[in-house]
Amino acid sequence: MAQFGFENDIHSILKLDMPITNAPMARWQRKASSSNTSALSGLSPGKSGNSSMSSSKTPSKTPGKNKKQTPSKLGGDRFIPTRNSKQMDVASFLLTKENEPTDTNLSGGSAENQKAWSMSLNGFNMEDAKILHLGGKPLNAPEGYQNNLKVLYSQGTTPASVKKTRYISSTPDRILDAPELRNDFYLNLFDWSSRNILAVALHNSVYLWDASQGDITLLMKLESEEDYVCSLSWTKEGSYLAIGTSDGKVQLWDVNNQKRLRSMASHTARVGSLSWNEHILSSGSRSGHIHHHDVRVAEHHICTLTGHSQEVCGLTWSPDGRYLASGGNDNLVCVWPRVQEGGNASQPVRCWSEHQGAVKALAWCSWQPNILASGGGTSDRHIRIWNVNSGSCISSLDTQAQISSLVFAPNYKELVSAHGYAHNNVVIWKYPSLTKLAELNGHEDRVLSLTMSPDCSTIATVAGDETIRLWKSFEVDPVKKKAKDRMLKPTSSVIHQSIR
């Protein structure tokens, strides 16, 4: 009998038409009961905000539905679910009354008093019940604060957007013919004066080209057709021109009057390099000797420097007049001190032998007087930057081409190099990183030399293709240029007056 009783229980459980007494309440039943409860609670005073919130909620027992809310029909804030009914009433009151004029007598005094009254009456601060609370202008950042966040988009100009790479034209501004120009690597055949006059040596003649007016003038011509001009150098004021010839003489010319002032003979071989330091004219010869000439006195030859064993093809005084740099075909770079009173022979301060080719290209940095740049010939092809004070080589760069001339461009703090085989071009380098900025191509033969205009905006190059090309690659902003001219104008006028 027990077995039959157990089977009857199993059949009664499996029947689906019988009510399940212990099952949980159905969802529609829970929803109906909750709505009835909210309707009853909504009849009591002061519970309208709470009834709106409770009527919009689903039962808390439903999984995943206890945090979701629907918009309130009575003005509740759907984005701030933590507010109670009192806070919603206060917020609604503040929104409707904020534009009305307030009575100062009933305002409650200071903010501390209002906060105290609100805490005692409402149980919370009324300012915290505002749906939108604007606290006025943001506070200024403390002094010295730096924002490290990167600005992605901004209408204002940032330092990164202001400092842009300038455009460097790859075509020359002007091309001049230079017939009968000697294609000799060791000679220095043209120079640009401070009065904007370019002097060019064509075989045994010297021509002057006025860059401001475009006029061309024949200054001088050697008597013998076999002799030729080897080097040119202007004085700092631009009134006098020194000319080195193949017969070992140095001539001094007054350009304004087109008159030769004197001819100084001291060398036994051609004079391929010249450089001025006030009244001292230094000349380098194929014999390897460097002579100092005091052009004020009759006995002009005051000193001889004997540091090179072969032709001196590079010679330049530092901007401050303290040192004379010389480069020769013996691959040496020598730095000599200032000429002492009495003209005694001196020894070089520095002598570097790192170059593996002839050193013709030499340039002093105008904004760092102790920095010297040198360039080697075909066997070397390196630009080397030297610190004269310490005697160390700061940097070295292989240009893959013969270096015939160097000059520093102060407007943008750059270094310009002229090259022969195998590129026959001009390269602009950023200093001191020596990163290549631009290449100026156009010459059909090796570039023999280059020089800078007095305003440092243009370089002139002369090459074996018998052309002179002017590259306007360093123009400055007009506003900055006017300010610079105003600063330099009084100084230049004093110099010109003293010469006259």
Short mmCIF file of C-alpha atoms in Angstrom, two decimals:
data_model
loop_
_atom_site.label_atom_id
_atom_site.label_comp_id
_atom_site.label_asym_id
_atom_site.label_seq_id
_atom_site.Cartn_x
_atom_site.Cartn_y
_atom_site.Cartn_z
CA MET A 1 0.00 0.00 0.00
CA ALA A 2 2.85 2.30 0.70
CA GLN A 3 4.07 1.83 -2.84
CA PHE A 4 0.69 2.86 -4.30
CA GLY A 5 0.58 5.95 -2.06
CA PHE A 6 4.02 7.08 -3.32
CA GLU A 7 2.93 6.70 -6.97
CA ASN A 8 -0.20 8.76 -6.35
CA ASP A 9 1.95 11.55 -4.93
CA ILE A 10 4.20 11.46 -8.00
CA HIS A 11 1.20 11.72 -10.37
CA SER A 12 -0.27 14.62 -8.44
CA ILE A 13 3.01 16.55 -8.65
CA LEU A 14 3.34 15.99 -12.38
CA LYS A 15 -0.14 17.31 -13.17
CA LEU A 16 0.06 20.84 -14.67
CA ASP A 17 -3.54 21.90 -14.11
CA MET A 18 -3.19 22.02 -10.36
CA PRO A 19 -2.14 25.30 -8.67
CA ILE A 20 1.43 25.55 -7.37
CA THR A 21 1.07 26.66 -3.80
CA ASN A 22 4.74 27.25 -2.90
CA ALA A 23 5.77 29.07 -6.15
CA PRO A 24 6.89 32.79 -6.03
CA MET A 25 4.39 35.49 -6.94
CA ALA A 26 4.02 36.22 -10.64
CA ARG A 27 5.48 39.43 -12.05
CA TRP A 28 2.12 40.92 -13.03
CA GLN A 29 0.86 40.26 -9.52
CA ARG A 30 3.89 42.04 -7.99
CA LYS A 31 3.46 44.95 -10.36
CA ALA A 32 -0.24 45.28 -9.54
CA SER A 33 0.40 45.18 -5.81
CA SER A 34 3.16 47.81 -6.03
CA SER A 35 0.95 50.15 -8.08
CA ASN A 36 -1.84 49.84 -5.53
CA THR A 37 0.57 50.64 -2.74
CA SER A 38 1.93 53.73 -4.49
CA ALA A 39 -1.57 54.94 -5.26
CA LEU A 40 -2.50 54.75 -1.59
CA SER A 41 0.69 56.49 -0.47
CA GLY A 42 0.17 59.27 -3.03
CA LEU A 43 -3.02 60.36 -1.21
CA SER A 44 -1.03 61.56 1.80
CA PRO A 45 0.17 65.26 1.74
CA GLY A 46 3.83 66.09 0.90
CA LYS A 47 4.48 62.77 -0.90
CA SER A 48 3.87 63.76 -4.51
CA GLY A 49 7.55 63.78 -5.44
CA ASN A 50 8.08 60.41 -3.79
CA SER A 51 5.02 58.90 -5.45
CA SER A 52 6.28 59.95 -8.84
CA MET A 53 9.61 58.33 -8.17
CA SER A 54 8.12 55.10 -6.75
CA SER A 55 5.58 54.74 -9.52
CA SER A 56 8.32 54.91 -12.12
CA LYS A 57 10.40 52.20 -10.48
CA THR A 58 10.21 48.49 -11.11
CA PRO A 59 10.24 46.14 -8.12
CA SER A 60 13.62 45.90 -6.43
CA LYS A 61 13.43 42.09 -6.50
CA THR A 62 13.64 42.03 -10.27
CA PRO A 63 17.31 41.27 -11.13
CA GLY A 64 19.11 44.02 -13.02
CA LYS A 65 16.20 46.47 -12.75
CA ASN A 66 16.74 48.08 -9.37
CA LYS A 67 18.79 51.10 -10.66
CA LYS A 68 16.86 52.07 -13.78
CA GLN A 69 14.54 55.06 -13.67
CA THR A 70 12.08 56.64 -16.05
CA PRO A 71 11.57 60.41 -16.43
CA SER A 72 9.34 61.95 -13.81
CA LYS A 73 6.17 63.63 -14.95
CA LEU A 74 6.37 66.17 -12.09
CA GLY A 75 9.78 67.68 -12.94
CA GLY A 76 12.16 65.21 -11.26
CA ASP A 77 15.79 65.01 -12.26
CA ARG A 78 16.42 61.77 -14.14
CA PHE A 79 20.21 62.21 -14.08
CA ILE A 80 20.59 62.48 -10.29
CA PRO A 81 18.93 59.35 -8.85
CA THR A 82 20.22 59.86 -5.29
CA ARG A 83 17.91 62.79 -4.44
CA ASN A 84 15.04 62.29 -2.02
CA SER A 85 11.64 63.87 -2.30
CA LYS A 86 12.49 66.91 -0.14
CA GLN A 87 15.53 67.75 -2.24
CA MET A 88 13.45 67.49 -5.43
CA ASP A 89 10.86 69.90 -4.02
CA VAL A 90 13.51 72.38 -2.97
CA ALA A 91 15.27 72.15 -6.33
CA SER A 92 11.98 72.73 -8.18
CA PHE A 93 11.27 75.75 -5.97
CA LEU A 94 14.72 77.23 -6.59
CA LEU A 95 14.41 76.83 -10.35
CA THR A 96 11.08 78.66 -10.45
CA LYS A 97 12.10 81.46 -8.05
CA GLU A 98 15.72 82.15 -9.07
CA ASN A 99 14.82 84.86 -11.63
CA GLU A 100 12.54 86.78 -9.25
CA PRO A 101 13.94 89.80 -7.33
CA THR A 102 14.93 88.97 -3.79
CA ASP A 103 14.24 91.04 -0.72
CA THR A 104 17.46 91.89 1.06
CA ASN A 105 15.65 92.12 4.39
CA LEU A 106 14.47 88.52 4.08
CA SER A 107 17.56 87.07 2.46
CA GLY A 108 18.88 85.72 5.71
CA GLY A 109 22.16 87.60 5.92
CA SER A 110 25.47 85.94 5.12
CA ALA A 111 26.07 82.59 3.46
CA GLU A 112 26.93 81.01 6.81
CA ASN A 113 23.57 82.03 8.28
CA GLN A 114 21.69 80.72 5.25
CA LYS A 115 23.50 77.41 5.49
CA ALA A 116 22.68 77.14 9.21
CA TRP A 117 18.99 77.90 8.64
CA SER A 118 18.86 75.37 5.80
CA MET A 119 20.49 72.64 7.86
CA SER A 120 18.14 73.21 10.79
CA LEU A 121 14.94 73.40 8.73
CA ASN A 122 15.58 70.97 5.87
CA GLY A 123 18.29 68.74 7.23
CA PHE A 124 20.63 69.55 4.33
CA ASN A 125 22.26 72.53 2.68
CA MET A 126 19.95 74.17 0.16
CA GLU A 127 22.88 74.96 -2.15
CA ASP A 128 23.50 71.23 -2.56
CA ALA A 129 19.92 70.74 -3.74
CA LYS A 130 20.39 72.85 -6.84
CA ILE A 131 20.23 70.85 -10.05
CA LEU A 132 22.69 73.20 -11.83
CA HIS A 133 25.14 74.96 -9.57
CA LEU A 134 27.44 77.52 -11.23
CA GLY A 135 30.13 78.74 -8.90
CA GLY A 136 31.30 81.72 -10.96
CA LYS A 137 34.63 82.15 -12.77
CA PRO A 138 37.29 79.44 -12.30
CA LEU A 139 40.24 80.24 -10.10
CA ASN A 140 43.51 81.30 -11.70
CA ALA A 141 46.35 78.82 -11.77
CA PRO A 142 49.04 79.36 -9.12
CA GLU A 143 52.18 81.20 -10.13
CA GLY A 144 54.74 78.97 -11.81
CA TYR A 145 52.22 76.28 -12.74
CA GLN A 146 52.98 74.46 -16.00
CA ASN A 147 50.40 72.40 -17.84
CA ASN A 148 52.02 69.25 -19.24
CA LEU A 149 48.94 68.23 -21.22
CA LYS A 150 49.41 68.34 -24.98
CA VAL A 151 47.10 70.73 -26.84
CA LEU A 152 45.61 68.91 -29.80
CA TYR A 153 43.44 71.66 -31.27
CA SER A 154 43.64 75.37 -30.58
CA GLN A 155 42.65 78.50 -32.47
CA GLY A 156 45.42 80.51 -30.84
CA THR A 157 48.99 80.34 -32.06
CA THR A 158 51.14 78.07 -29.94
CA PRO A 159 54.95 78.20 -29.95
CA ALA A 160 55.05 74.98 -31.97
CA SER A 161 52.85 76.45 -34.70
CA VAL A 162 54.61 79.82 -34.77
CA LYS A 163 58.09 78.35 -35.22
CA LYS A 164 57.87 76.92 -38.71
CA THR A 165 60.61 75.96 -41.11
CA ARG A 166 61.16 78.81 -43.54
CA TYR A 167 61.04 78.39 -47.30
CA ILE A 168 64.47 78.24 -48.95
CA SER A 169 64.37 78.79 -52.69
CA SER A 170 66.35 76.27 -54.72
CA THR A 171 66.86 78.70 -57.62
CA PRO A 172 69.32 81.64 -57.62
CA ASP A 173 68.00 85.16 -57.35
CA ARG A 174 70.47 86.39 -59.99
CA ILE A 175 73.17 84.96 -62.26
CA LEU A 176 76.21 86.97 -63.39
CA ASP A 177 78.72 86.03 -66.07
CA ALA A 178 82.37 85.73 -65.02
CA PRO A 179 84.42 85.11 -68.18
CA GLU A 180 88.10 84.15 -67.88
CA LEU A 181 87.67 83.12 -64.25
CA ARG A 182 90.56 80.90 -63.18
CA ASN A 183 89.34 77.44 -62.17
CA ASP A 184 91.88 77.04 -59.36
CA PHE A 185 90.86 75.49 -56.05
CA TYR A 186 93.58 77.27 -54.03
CA LEU A 187 92.68 80.86 -54.97
CA ASN A 188 90.22 83.27 -53.35
CA LEU A 189 88.87 85.29 -56.26
CA PHE A 190 86.01 87.40 -54.90
CA ASP A 191 84.81 89.22 -51.77
CA TRP A 192 81.72 91.26 -50.73
CA SER A 193 82.27 94.59 -48.96
CA SER A 194 80.27 96.19 -46.15
CA ARG A 195 79.16 98.83 -48.69
CA ASN A 196 77.43 96.18 -50.81
CA ILE A 197 80.05 96.03 -53.56
CA LEU A 198 81.18 92.67 -54.91
CA ALA A 199 84.78 92.45 -56.15
CA VAL A 200 85.63 89.69 -58.65
CA ALA A 201 89.02 88.76 -60.11
CA LEU A 202 88.90 87.68 -63.77
CA HIS A 203 92.35 86.57 -64.90
CA ASN A 204 94.50 89.74 -64.57
CA SER A 205 91.63 92.21 -63.97
CA VAL A 206 89.43 93.14 -61.01
CA TYR A 207 85.82 94.19 -61.55
CA LEU A 208 83.43 95.79 -59.06
CA TRP A 209 79.71 95.10 -59.14
CA ASP A 210 77.45 97.42 -57.14
CA ALA A 211 74.73 95.15 -55.77
CA SER A 212 72.49 98.13 -54.95
CA GLN A 213 72.60 99.85 -58.35
CA GLY A 214 73.77 97.02 -60.63
CA ASP A 215 76.69 99.06 -62.02
CA ILE A 216 79.93 97.32 -63.11
CA THR A 217 83.30 99.04 -62.87
CA LEU A 218 86.77 97.93 -63.97
CA LEU A 219 89.03 98.76 -61.04
CA MET A 220 92.43 97.59 -62.25
CA LYS A 221 94.32 95.40 -64.71
CA LEU A 222 97.81 93.94 -64.37
CA GLU A 223 100.36 95.11 -66.90
CA SER A 224 101.64 91.64 -67.81
CA GLU A 225 99.27 89.21 -69.49
CA GLU A 226 101.13 86.33 -67.88
CA ASP A 227 100.36 87.54 -64.35
CA TYR A 228 96.97 87.00 -62.77
CA VAL A 229 95.08 88.00 -59.64
CA CYS A 230 95.12 85.34 -56.90
CA SER A 231 93.20 86.82 -53.94
CA LEU A 232 90.97 89.72 -52.86
CA SER A 233 90.00 91.11 -49.45
CA TRP A 234 88.03 94.21 -48.38
CA THR A 235 88.73 96.27 -45.27
CA LYS A 236 86.02 96.28 -42.62
CA GLU A 237 84.81 99.74 -43.66
CA GLY A 238 84.66 98.75 -47.34
CA SER A 239 86.73 101.65 -48.69
CA TYR A 240 89.96 99.83 -49.51
CA LEU A 241 90.65 96.60 -51.37
CA ALA A 242 93.75 94.41 -51.02
CA ILE A 243 94.78 92.43 -54.13
CA GLY A 244 97.23 89.52 -54.11
CA THR A 245 98.96 88.71 -57.42
CA SER A 246 100.86 85.81 -58.94
CA ASP A 247 104.18 87.67 -58.82
CA GLY A 248 104.18 87.70 -54.99
CA LYS A 249 102.99 91.28 -54.49
CA VAL A 250 100.09 92.74 -52.52
CA GLN A 251 98.46 95.89 -53.88
CA LEU A 252 96.28 98.28 -51.88
CA TRP A 253 93.58 100.23 -53.75
CA ASP A 254 91.35 103.17 -52.85
CA VAL A 255 88.04 102.11 -54.41
CA ASN A 256 86.31 105.49 -54.16
CA ASN A 257 89.01 107.24 -56.15
CA GLN A 258 90.00 104.14 -58.15
CA LYS A 259 93.61 104.74 -57.25
CA ARG A 260 96.39 102.37 -56.21
CA LEU A 261 97.84 103.49 -52.90
CA ARG A 262 100.82 101.16 -52.65
CA SER A 263 102.31 97.85 -53.79
CA MET A 264 103.94 95.71 -51.07
CA ALA A 265 106.50 93.10 -52.09
CA SER A 266 107.66 90.54 -49.53
CA HIS A 267 106.64 87.08 -50.79
CA THR A 268 108.64 84.89 -53.15
CA ALA A 269 105.57 83.12 -54.60
CA ARG A 270 101.96 83.89 -55.47
CA VAL A 271 99.70 85.30 -52.74
CA GLY A 272 96.59 83.09 -52.65
CA SER A 273 94.92 84.33 -49.44
CA LEU A 274 94.41 87.66 -47.65
CA SER A 275 92.70 88.80 -44.44
CA TRP A 276 92.38 92.14 -42.61
CA ASN A 277 92.54 92.91 -38.89
CA GLU A 278 92.18 96.70 -38.53
CA HIS A 279 95.42 98.17 -39.95
CA ILE A 280 97.15 94.76 -40.16
CA LEU A 281 96.91 92.89 -43.47
CA SER A 282 97.87 89.20 -43.39
CA SER A 283 98.85 87.42 -46.59
CA GLY A 284 99.44 83.71 -47.27
CA SER A 285 101.73 82.50 -50.01
CA ARG A 286 102.46 79.33 -51.98
CA SER A 287 105.78 79.16 -50.10
CA GLY A 288 103.86 78.31 -46.90
CA HIS A 289 104.70 81.62 -45.20
CA ILE A 290 102.27 84.10 -43.72
CA HIS A 291 103.28 87.78 -43.63
CA HIS A 292 101.79 90.54 -41.50
CA HIS A 293 101.79 94.00 -43.11
CA ASP A 294 101.24 97.25 -41.23
CA VAL A 295 99.80 99.40 -44.02
CA ARG A 296 100.34 102.62 -42.04
CA VAL A 297 104.13 102.58 -42.22
CA ALA A 298 106.65 102.37 -45.02
CA GLU A 299 108.30 99.23 -43.63
CA HIS A 300 105.08 97.29 -43.90
CA HIS A 301 106.43 93.75 -43.31
CA ILE A 302 106.43 93.34 -39.53
CA CYS A 303 106.13 89.58 -38.94
CA THR A 304 106.43 86.17 -40.65
CA LEU A 305 104.59 83.01 -39.57
CA THR A 306 106.18 79.73 -40.65
CA GLY A 307 103.80 76.98 -39.58
CA HIS A 308 102.93 75.50 -43.00
CA SER A 309 105.15 73.49 -45.32
CA GLN A 310 102.96 73.98 -48.42
CA GLU A 311 100.72 76.67 -49.92
CA VAL A 312 98.52 78.65 -47.54
CA CYS A 313 95.11 78.62 -49.24
CA GLY A 314 92.87 79.61 -46.31
CA LEU A 315 93.34 82.67 -44.09
CA THR A 316 90.84 84.52 -41.88
CA TRP A 317 90.91 86.64 -38.71
CA SER A 318 88.38 86.01 -35.93
CA PRO A 319 85.61 88.64 -35.51
CA ASP A 320 87.12 89.92 -32.26
CA GLY A 321 90.61 90.13 -33.79
CA ARG A 322 92.23 87.80 -31.26
CA TYR A 323 93.17 84.88 -33.51
CA LEU A 324 94.21 84.24 -37.10
CA ALA A 325 93.21 80.88 -38.60
CA SER A 326 95.22 79.45 -41.48
CA GLY A 327 94.74 76.35 -43.62
CA GLY A 328 97.20 74.86 -46.06
CA ASN A 329 97.80 72.23 -48.68
CA ASP A 330 99.72 70.31 -45.99
CA ASN A 331 96.33 69.40 -44.39
CA LEU A 332 97.03 71.54 -41.31
CA VAL A 333 94.81 74.03 -39.51
CA CYS A 334 96.73 76.55 -37.42
CA VAL A 335 95.48 79.25 -35.06
CA TRP A 336 97.82 82.19 -34.42
CA PRO A 337 97.61 84.87 -31.71
CA ARG A 338 97.20 88.59 -32.28
CA VAL A 339 100.20 90.45 -33.67
CA GLN A 340 102.35 91.71 -30.81
CA GLU A 341 104.03 95.10 -30.70
CA GLY A 342 107.50 94.81 -32.16
CA GLY A 343 106.49 92.18 -34.71
CA ASN A 344 108.31 89.24 -33.12
CA ALA A 345 107.69 85.81 -34.66
CA SER A 346 105.07 83.82 -32.74
CA GLN A 347 104.10 80.19 -32.45
CA PRO A 348 100.59 78.89 -33.20
CA VAL A 349 98.18 78.58 -30.31
CA ARG A 350 96.60 75.50 -31.90
CA CYS A 351 97.61 73.23 -34.73
CA TRP A 352 95.31 70.42 -35.86
CA SER A 353 96.22 67.67 -38.32
CA GLU A 354 92.97 65.65 -38.39
CA HIS A 355 92.13 66.62 -41.97
CA GLN A 356 93.29 64.26 -44.71
CA GLY A 357 93.13 66.86 -47.51
CA ALA A 358 93.96 70.48 -48.25
CA VAL A 359 92.21 72.93 -45.94
CA LYS A 360 90.99 76.01 -47.80
CA ALA A 361 87.55 76.43 -46.19
CA LEU A 362 87.75 78.31 -42.87
CA ALA A 363 85.01 80.26 -41.06
CA TRP A 364 84.71 81.86 -37.63
CA CYS A 365 81.34 81.85 -35.87
CA SER A 366 80.17 85.45 -35.49
CA TRP A 367 78.04 84.76 -32.37
CA GLN A 368 80.60 82.40 -30.75
CA PRO A 369 84.05 83.90 -31.35
CA ASN A 370 85.90 80.85 -30.03
CA ILE A 371 84.32 78.48 -32.59
CA LEU A 372 86.12 77.74 -35.87
CA ALA A 373 84.81 75.63 -38.76
CA SER A 374 87.17 74.01 -41.27
CA GLY A 375 86.59 71.92 -44.38
CA GLY A 376 88.88 69.45 -46.16
CA GLY A 377 89.50 68.83 -49.84
CA THR A 378 88.76 65.82 -52.03
CA SER A 379 90.76 63.38 -49.89
CA ASP A 380 89.01 64.45 -46.68
CA ARG A 381 85.50 65.86 -47.40
CA HIS A 382 84.87 66.53 -43.68
CA ILE A 383 83.51 69.61 -41.91
CA ARG A 384 85.06 69.92 -38.47
CA ILE A 385 84.01 72.32 -35.71
CA TRP A 386 86.78 73.37 -33.29
CA ASN A 387 86.78 75.02 -29.89
CA VAL A 388 89.87 77.23 -29.91
CA ASN A 389 89.89 77.72 -26.15
CA SER A 390 89.95 74.02 -25.29
CA GLY A 391 91.54 72.78 -28.52
CA SER A 392 88.94 70.02 -28.94
CA CYS A 393 86.98 68.99 -32.02
CA ILE A 394 83.32 69.53 -31.14
CA SER A 395 81.82 67.74 -34.15
CA SER A 396 82.76 66.24 -37.50
CA LEU A 397 80.65 65.52 -40.57
CA ASP A 398 81.44 63.68 -43.79
CA THR A 399 79.89 65.66 -46.66
CA GLN A 400 80.87 63.17 -49.40
CA ALA A 401 82.28 66.04 -51.51
CA GLN A 402 85.23 68.40 -51.73
CA ILE A 403 84.78 71.47 -49.50
CA SER A 404 86.01 74.71 -51.02
CA SER A 405 84.46 77.34 -48.75
CA LEU A 406 82.53 77.81 -45.49
CA VAL A 407 80.61 80.72 -44.00
CA PHE A 408 78.35 81.14 -40.96
CA ALA A 409 74.89 82.69 -41.55
CA PRO A 410 73.97 84.63 -38.37
CA ASN A 411 70.34 85.42 -39.27
CA TYR A 412 69.25 81.83 -38.61
CA LYS A 413 72.44 80.47 -36.97
CA GLU A 414 73.37 78.19 -39.83
CA LEU A 415 76.51 77.04 -41.63
CA VAL A 416 76.87 77.18 -45.43
CA SER A 417 79.35 75.04 -47.35
CA ALA A 418 80.44 75.16 -51.01
CA HIS A 419 81.43 71.90 -52.69
CA GLY A 420 83.39 70.71 -55.66
CA TYR A 421 83.70 67.13 -56.83
CA ALA A 422 81.44 65.23 -56.81
CA HIS A 423 78.35 67.34 -56.01
CA ASN A 424 79.25 70.87 -57.26
CA ASN A 425 76.60 72.47 -55.06
CA VAL A 426 75.97 74.54 -51.95
CA VAL A 427 74.53 73.05 -48.75
CA ILE A 428 72.90 74.84 -45.80
CA TRP A 429 73.39 73.14 -42.42
CA LYS A 430 71.71 73.83 -39.11
CA TYR A 431 74.23 74.75 -36.45
CA PRO A 432 75.31 73.13 -34.16
CA SER A 433 73.46 69.90 -35.03
CA LEU A 434 74.81 69.97 -38.64
CA THR A 435 71.56 68.63 -40.02
CA LYS A 436 71.04 69.36 -43.69
CA LEU A 437 68.38 72.00 -44.37
CA ALA A 438 68.69 72.60 -48.11
CA GLU A 439 70.82 71.99 -51.19
CA LEU A 440 71.36 74.75 -53.74
CA ASN A 441 72.08 73.20 -57.14
CA GLY A 442 72.68 74.94 -60.44
CA HIS A 443 76.42 75.25 -61.01
CA GLU A 444 77.74 73.03 -63.79
CA ASP A 445 81.28 72.91 -62.41
CA ARG A 446 82.86 72.87 -58.95
CA VAL A 447 82.02 75.79 -56.66
CA LEU A 448 85.28 77.58 -55.91
CA SER A 449 84.22 80.04 -53.23
CA LEU A 450 81.29 81.75 -51.53
CA THR A 451 80.79 84.99 -49.62
CA MET A 452 78.03 86.63 -47.59
CA SER A 453 76.28 89.94 -48.29
CA PRO A 454 76.63 92.73 -45.69
CA ASP A 455 73.03 92.27 -44.49
CA CYS A 456 73.65 88.49 -44.22
CA SER A 457 70.55 87.71 -46.32
CA THR A 458 72.26 86.58 -49.54
CA ILE A 459 75.24 84.42 -50.43
CA ALA A 460 77.22 84.69 -53.66
CA THR A 461 78.94 81.66 -55.16
CA VAL A 462 81.49 81.51 -57.96
CA ALA A 463 82.25 78.30 -59.85
CA GLY A 464 84.38 76.88 -62.61
CA ASP A 465 81.48 77.28 -65.05
CA GLU A 466 82.36 81.03 -65.11
CA THR A 467 79.15 82.14 -63.42
CA ILE A 468 78.36 83.95 -60.17
CA ARG A 469 75.04 83.02 -58.59
CA LEU A 470 73.29 84.97 -55.85
CA TRP A 471 71.07 82.99 -53.47
CA LYS A 472 68.67 84.97 -51.28
CA SER A 473 68.27 82.24 -48.66
CA PHE A 474 68.50 84.10 -45.34
CA GLU A 475 65.99 86.95 -45.49
CA VAL A 476 64.62 87.97 -42.09
CA ASP A 477 61.23 89.25 -41.05
CA PRO A 478 60.75 92.92 -42.15
CA VAL A 479 59.82 94.04 -38.62
CA LYS A 480 62.93 92.47 -37.14
CA LYS A 481 65.02 93.88 -39.98
CA LYS A 482 63.87 97.45 -39.28
CA ALA A 483 64.64 97.07 -35.60
CA LYS A 484 68.10 95.70 -36.41
CA ASP A 485 68.77 98.54 -38.88
CA ARG A 486 67.84 101.13 -36.26
CA MET A 487 70.32 99.57 -33.86
CA LEU A 488 73.14 99.41 -36.42
CA LYS A 489 72.58 102.77 -38.13
CA PRO A 490 74.30 105.01 -35.54
CA THR A 491 77.34 102.72 -35.37
CA SER A 492 77.81 102.58 -39.16
CA SER A 493 77.52 106.37 -39.49
CA VAL A 494 80.28 106.88 -36.92
CA ILE A 495 82.56 104.49 -38.81
CA HIS A 496 81.97 106.23 -42.12
CA GLN A 497 82.58 109.66 -40.61
CA SER A 498 85.89 108.58 -39.15
CA ILE A 499 87.11 107.35 -42.55
CA ARG A 500 86.15 110.55 -44.32
#
